[in-house]
GROMACS .gro file of C-alpha atoms in nm:
model
  282
    1LEU     CA    1   7.483  18.367   3.091
    2LEU     CA    2   7.607  18.229   3.425
    3LEU     CA    3   7.368  18.454   3.620
    4LEU     CA    4   7.081  18.346   3.395
    5LEU     CA    5   7.168  17.981   3.454
    6LEU     CA    6   7.184  18.032   3.831
    7ALA     CA    7   6.846  18.206   3.821
    8LEU     CA    8   6.702  17.911   3.625
    9VAL     CA    9   6.838  17.665   3.881
   10ALA     CA   10   6.694  17.869   4.170
   11LEU     CA   11   6.353  17.891   3.999
   12SER     CA   12   6.344  17.518   3.931
   13LEU     CA   13   6.430  17.435   4.292
   14LEU     CA   14   6.209  17.691   4.471
   15LYS     CA   15   5.904  17.712   4.244
   16LEU     CA   16   5.897  17.399   4.030
   17ASN     CA   17   6.025  17.160   4.300
   18VAL     CA   18   6.274  17.001   4.061
   19ASP     CA   19   6.487  16.750   4.248
   20THR     CA   20   6.838  16.882   4.315
   21ALA     CA   21   6.971  16.551   4.182
   22PHE     CA   22   6.861  16.659   3.832
   23TRP     CA   23   7.111  16.947   3.831
   24GLY     CA   24   7.365  16.726   4.008
   25HIS     CA   25   7.368  16.501   3.703
   26LEU     CA   26   7.313  16.765   3.433
   27PHE     CA   27   7.608  16.991   3.517
   28PRO     CA   28   7.872  16.712   3.535
   29GLY     CA   29   7.732  16.581   3.207
   30ILE     CA   30   7.771  16.920   3.039
   31ALA     CA   31   8.126  16.947   3.177
   32LEU     CA   32   8.221  16.604   3.040
   33VAL     CA   33   8.079  16.683   2.695
   34ARG     CA   34   8.268  17.014   2.689
   35GLY     CA   35   8.583  16.835   2.805
   36ALA     CA   36   8.568  16.609   2.499
   37SER     CA   37   8.659  16.903   2.273
   38TYR     CA   38   8.966  16.970   2.489
   39VAL     CA   39   9.064  16.603   2.473
   40LEU     CA   40   9.040  16.587   2.094
   41ARG     CA   41   9.262  16.895   2.056
   42SER     CA   42   9.506  16.799   2.332
   43ASP     CA   43   9.862  16.677   2.296
   44GLY     CA   44   9.761  16.347   2.452
   45SER     CA   45   9.841  16.447   2.810
   46PRO     CA   46   9.574  16.544   3.069
   47ILE     CA   47   9.370  16.834   2.932
   48VAL     CA   48   9.448  17.191   3.030
   49LEU     CA   49   9.136  17.401   3.082
   50LYS     CA   50   9.098  17.773   3.050
   51LEU     CA   51   9.173  17.922   3.392
   52SER     CA   52   8.820  18.062   3.431
   53HIS     CA   53   8.666  17.720   3.361
   54ALA     CA   54   8.907  17.545   3.599
   55VAL     CA   55   8.846  17.793   3.881
   56LEU     CA   56   8.468  17.773   3.839
   57GLY     CA   57   8.474  17.393   3.845
   58CYS     CA   58   8.703  17.388   4.147
   59ALA     CA   59   8.483  17.636   4.335
   60VAL     CA   60   8.163  17.440   4.268
   61SER     CA   61   8.329  17.110   4.366
   62ALA     CA   62   8.471  17.262   4.684
   63VAL     CA   63   8.129  17.398   4.783
   64MET     CA   64   7.966  17.060   4.728
   65PHE     CA   65   8.246  16.886   4.919
   66SER     CA   66   8.200  17.129   5.211
   67TYR     CA   67   7.825  17.068   5.206
   68SER     CA   68   7.873  16.691   5.202
   69LEU     CA   69   8.099  16.723   5.507
   70LYS     CA   70   7.834  16.932   5.683
   71ILE     CA   71   7.565  16.666   5.640
   72LEU     CA   72   7.800  16.371   5.687
   73ASN     CA   73   7.647  16.135   5.945
   74TRP     CA   74   7.902  15.854   5.903
   75ARG     CA   75   7.651  15.631   5.733
   76LEU     CA   76   7.801  15.470   5.425
   77TYR     CA   77   7.541  15.635   5.200
   78SER     CA   78   7.654  15.990   5.289
   79LEU     CA   79   8.022  15.893   5.318
   80VAL     CA   80   8.025  15.781   4.953
   81HIS     CA   81   7.892  16.122   4.842
   82THR     CA   82   8.166  16.292   5.042
   83CYS     CA   83   8.427  16.072   4.871
   84TRP     CA   84   8.282  16.160   4.528
   85TRP     CA   85   8.309  16.533   4.590
   86PHE     CA   86   8.653  16.505   4.748
   87SER     CA   87   8.779  16.322   4.437
   88THR     CA   88   8.614  16.576   4.208
   89THR     CA   89   8.764  16.867   4.402
   90LEU     CA   90   9.105  16.701   4.378
   91LEU     CA   91   9.062  16.670   4.001
   92MET     CA   92   8.960  17.034   3.958
   93LEU     CA   93   9.240  17.157   4.185
   94GLY     CA   94   9.486  16.980   3.956
   95PHE     CA   95   9.337  17.167   3.658
   96VAL     CA   96   9.381  17.502   3.835
   97ILE     CA   97   9.737  17.442   3.958
   98HIS     CA   98   9.856  17.310   3.621
   99ARG     CA   99   9.700  17.602   3.433
  100LEU     CA  100   9.861  17.855   3.667
  101ALA     CA  101  10.199  17.680   3.642
  102LEU     CA  102  10.185  17.687   3.261
  103ASP     CA  103  10.073  18.050   3.241
  104ARG     CA  104  10.359  18.158   3.465
  105GLU     CA  105  10.603  17.916   3.295
  106LEU     CA  106  10.709  17.772   3.629
  107SER     CA  107  10.985  17.514   3.627
  108TRP     CA  108  10.776  17.255   3.812
  109ALA     CA  109  10.490  17.256   3.559
  110PRO     CA  110  10.612  16.923   3.406
  111LYS     CA  111  10.597  16.765   3.753
  112ILE     CA  112  10.235  16.874   3.787
  113ARG     CA  113  10.161  16.720   3.448
  114ALA     CA  114  10.332  16.395   3.550
  115ALA     CA  115  10.130  16.384   3.873
  116ARG     CA  116   9.804  16.441   3.682
  117VAL     CA  117   9.884  16.155   3.444
  118ILE     CA  118   9.841  15.916   3.739
  119LEU     CA  119   9.607  16.112   3.968
  120GLU     CA  120   9.324  16.178   3.722
  121PRO     CA  121   9.272  15.818   3.604
  122ALA     CA  122   9.284  15.712   3.971
  123CYS     CA  123   9.014  15.966   4.062
  124PHE     CA  124   8.793  15.886   3.762
  125SER     CA  125   8.817  15.510   3.816
  126GLY     CA  126   8.767  15.546   4.192
  127ILE     CA  127   8.451  15.752   4.139
  128GLY     CA  128   8.342  15.500   3.878
  129VAL     CA  129   8.378  15.204   4.116
  130MET     CA  130   8.178  15.387   4.384
  131PHE     CA  131   7.905  15.474   4.132
  132PHE     CA  132   7.884  15.109   4.031
  133THR     CA  133   7.846  14.975   4.385
  134HIS     CA  134   7.662  15.262   4.559
  135LEU     CA  135   7.284  15.223   4.613
  136HIS     CA  136   7.216  15.586   4.523
  137ASP     CA  137   6.878  15.509   4.364
  138THR     CA  138   6.727  15.168   4.423
  139GLN     CA  139   6.483  15.192   4.130
  140GLU     CA  140   6.589  14.934   3.873
  141ILE     CA  141   6.633  15.197   3.601
  142GLY     CA  142   6.824  15.414   3.849
  143MET     CA  143   7.063  15.129   3.922
  144TRP     CA  144   7.106  15.071   3.547
  145PHE     CA  145   7.200  15.434   3.490
  146HIS     CA  146   7.437  15.464   3.786
  147GLN     CA  147   7.617  15.136   3.725
  148GLY     CA  148   7.650  15.220   3.356
  149PHE     CA  149   7.794  15.561   3.446
  150GLY     CA  150   8.045  15.395   3.679
  151CYS     CA  151   8.164  15.166   3.398
  152MET     CA  152   8.196  15.465   3.164
  153LEU     CA  153   8.417  15.655   3.410
  154ILE     CA  154   8.643  15.353   3.451
  155CYS     CA  155   8.673  15.322   3.071
  156LEU     CA  156   8.747  15.696   3.052
  157ALA     CA  157   9.036  15.652   3.295
  158VAL     CA  158   9.182  15.358   3.098
  159LEU     CA  159   9.153  15.538   2.763
  160GLN     CA  160   9.315  15.851   2.907
  161LEU     CA  161   9.615  15.645   3.018
  162LEU     CA  162   9.625  15.479   2.677
  163SER     CA  163   9.627  15.819   2.505
  164VAL     CA  164   9.919  15.937   2.719
  165TYR     CA  165  10.115  15.622   2.633
  166VAL     CA  166  10.046  15.643   2.258
  167HIS     CA  167  10.145  16.009   2.241
  168SER     CA  168  10.468  15.934   2.426
  169THR     CA  169  10.569  15.699   2.143
  170GLN     CA  170  10.399  15.851   1.836
  171LEU     CA  171  10.381  16.192   1.670
  172HIS     CA  172  10.067  16.395   1.738
  173SER     CA  173   9.978  16.384   1.368
  174SER     CA  174  10.005  16.004   1.342
  175GLU     CA  175   9.698  15.788   1.289
  176ALA     CA  176   9.763  15.602   1.614
  177ALA     CA  177   9.769  15.928   1.812
  178LEU     CA  178   9.452  16.055   1.643
  179LEU     CA  179   9.275  15.726   1.721
  180ALA     CA  180   9.387  15.741   2.086
  181ARG     CA  181   9.257  16.098   2.124
  182SER     CA  182   8.934  16.005   1.948
  183LEU     CA  183   8.872  15.709   2.178
  184ALA     CA  184   8.943  15.923   2.484
  185ALA     CA  185   8.715  16.201   2.357
  186PHE     CA  186   8.443  15.943   2.282
  187SER     CA  187   8.459  15.820   2.643
  188TRP     CA  188   8.411  16.177   2.771
  189LEU     CA  189   8.119  16.234   2.533
  190LEU     CA  190   7.944  15.909   2.621
  191ALA     CA  191   7.978  15.962   2.996
  192GLY     CA  192   7.854  16.320   2.958
  193PHE     CA  193   7.550  16.226   2.747
  194TRP     CA  194   7.468  15.941   2.985
  195ALA     CA  195   7.488  16.167   3.293
  196MET     CA  196   7.254  16.426   3.138
  197GLU     CA  197   7.017  16.151   3.027
  198MET     CA  198   7.024  16.005   3.376
  199GLY     CA  199   6.914  16.337   3.521
  200ALA     CA  200   6.633  16.371   3.267
  201PHE     CA  201   6.501  16.014   3.287
  202VAL     CA  202   6.524  15.962   3.664
  203PHE     CA  203   6.531  16.299   3.844
  204MET     CA  204   6.371  16.573   3.628
  205PHE     CA  205   6.039  16.595   3.816
  206PRO     CA  206   5.950  16.621   4.188
  207GLY     CA  207   5.969  16.304   4.393
  208ARG     CA  208   6.269  16.167   4.204
  209ARG     CA  209   6.064  16.098   3.895
  210GLY     CA  210   6.175  16.162   3.539
  211LEU     CA  211   6.090  16.097   3.177
  212HIS     CA  212   6.111  15.724   3.250
  213HIS     CA  213   5.793  15.751   3.457
  214PHE     CA  214   5.587  15.944   3.201
  215ILE     CA  215   5.674  15.857   2.841
  216TRP     CA  216   5.586  15.486   2.843
  217THR     CA  217   5.228  15.358   2.822
  218LYS     CA  218   5.360  15.024   2.949
  219MET     CA  219   5.669  15.026   3.168
  220PRO     CA  220   5.952  14.840   2.987
  221GLN     CA  221   6.208  14.614   3.145
  222PRO     CA  222   6.495  14.829   3.284
  223TYR     CA  223   6.767  14.639   3.097
  224GLU     CA  224   6.575  14.679   2.770
  225GLU     CA  225   6.514  15.051   2.823
  226GLY     CA  226   6.868  15.114   2.945
  227GLY     CA  227   7.020  14.915   2.662
  228THR     CA  228   6.815  15.102   2.403
  229LEU     CA  229   6.914  15.440   2.546
  230LEU     CA  230   7.279  15.333   2.564
  231GLY     CA  231   7.274  15.220   2.200
  232ILE     CA  232   7.123  15.552   2.093
  233ASP     CA  233   7.387  15.741   2.293
  234ILE     CA  234   7.671  15.542   2.137
  235VAL     CA  235   7.551  15.620   1.784
  236LEU     CA  236   7.487  15.986   1.874
  237CYS     CA  237   7.834  16.021   2.027
  238GLY     CA  238   7.985  15.870   1.713
  239VAL     CA  239   7.807  16.129   1.497
  240VAL     CA  240   7.911  16.418   1.723
  241LEU     CA  241   8.272  16.296   1.740
  242ALA     CA  242   8.288  16.261   1.361
  243GLY     CA  243   8.176  16.624   1.331
  244MET     CA  244   8.433  16.733   1.586
  245GLN     CA  245   8.705  16.547   1.398
  246GLN     CA  246   8.614  16.718   1.071
  247HIS     CA  247   8.658  17.052   1.240
  248GLY     CA  248   8.976  16.927   1.406
  249THR     CA  249   9.144  16.840   1.077
  250LYS     CA  250   9.200  17.212   1.029
  251ASP     CA  251   9.436  17.199   1.328
  252GLN     CA  252   9.664  16.919   1.208
  253ALA     CA  253   9.894  17.145   1.008
  254MET     CA  254   9.914  17.387   1.300
  255MET     CA  255  10.002  17.105   1.541
  256SER     CA  256  10.281  16.983   1.316
  257SER     CA  257  10.432  17.330   1.329
  258ILE     CA  258  10.421  17.359   1.710
  259GLU     CA  259  10.532  17.010   1.815
  260ASP     CA  260  10.861  17.144   1.951
  261LYS     CA  261  10.724  17.457   2.120
  262PRO     CA  262  10.715  17.492   2.502
  263GLU     CA  263  10.422  17.317   2.672
  264ALA     CA  264  10.255  17.640   2.788
  265GLN     CA  265  10.253  17.792   2.439
  266LYS     CA  266  10.139  17.465   2.283
  267HIS     CA  267   9.837  17.443   2.515
  268ARG     CA  268   9.737  17.803   2.448
  269LEU     CA  269   9.739  17.735   2.074
  270LEU     CA  270   9.544  17.411   2.114
  271GLU     CA  271   9.267  17.550   2.336
  272PRO     CA  272   8.922  17.507   2.181
  273THR     CA  273   8.762  17.839   2.097
  274GLU     CA  274   8.399  17.927   2.151
  275GLU     CA  275   8.360  17.949   1.774
  276GLY     CA  276   8.513  17.607   1.733
  277ALA     CA  277   8.282  17.461   1.999
  278GLU     CA  278   7.978  17.600   1.818
  279GLU     CA  279   8.094  17.455   1.486
  280SER     CA  280   8.156  17.115   1.646
  281ALA     CA  281   7.810  17.117   1.806
  282ALA     CA  282   7.654  17.208   1.474
   0.00000   0.00000   0.00000
């Protein structure tokens, strides 16, 4: 599947002249949507990915960070992109180190978790602020999408901190804890859907043109178009999250029985399965 996806990317870039920015928004969007299922099934602390997923994400981020350093010309425009990829690589490195520490039951695994509680919201909110202020695409609809995405990442960081706090004072099975996880998962879903939509509406076709440039007979006002798309995404995320919660209710009894188990074992039991992801998507 990965090789097929890479072949599709290569074909789109070499033959169809699809802008690289399309994939640069699509893949993070997919990752955020997938992360929502981890958040909903988590114990409230920063999510623990499967090692293969964490390593893949870290490798891709590191490659993009290296590339951004190579083309860095010390103009603010390129410097911001380097900061984005550095922050993303830092995030993914935390996923890898924490996963390895848990798998090997190392004594300093709780310290890694404690560091991630602060580091990840800082990285997400920092990236969000830069997305909000950076003139990545000066089209009005492009600014709408990027500034909206920046706000969503900042909200994601706040809700992740809130979830950690609630779970430190409430049982996992409590209504308050479920609400905190749901709000955090919703923020991941919304940011992911918005990122994928941004790629499709602004960057899908050559020349940094997307669906925005082709589907309207009369070009709408950017705030009206952006607001309509955002409203649709909010409702859609609510529907998807409700479906994920219905599947997740099957795990409540299991979670009650493993509350006191070691962190490594708890995370292995809570990991979303491929079957579970398919059911949630359905």
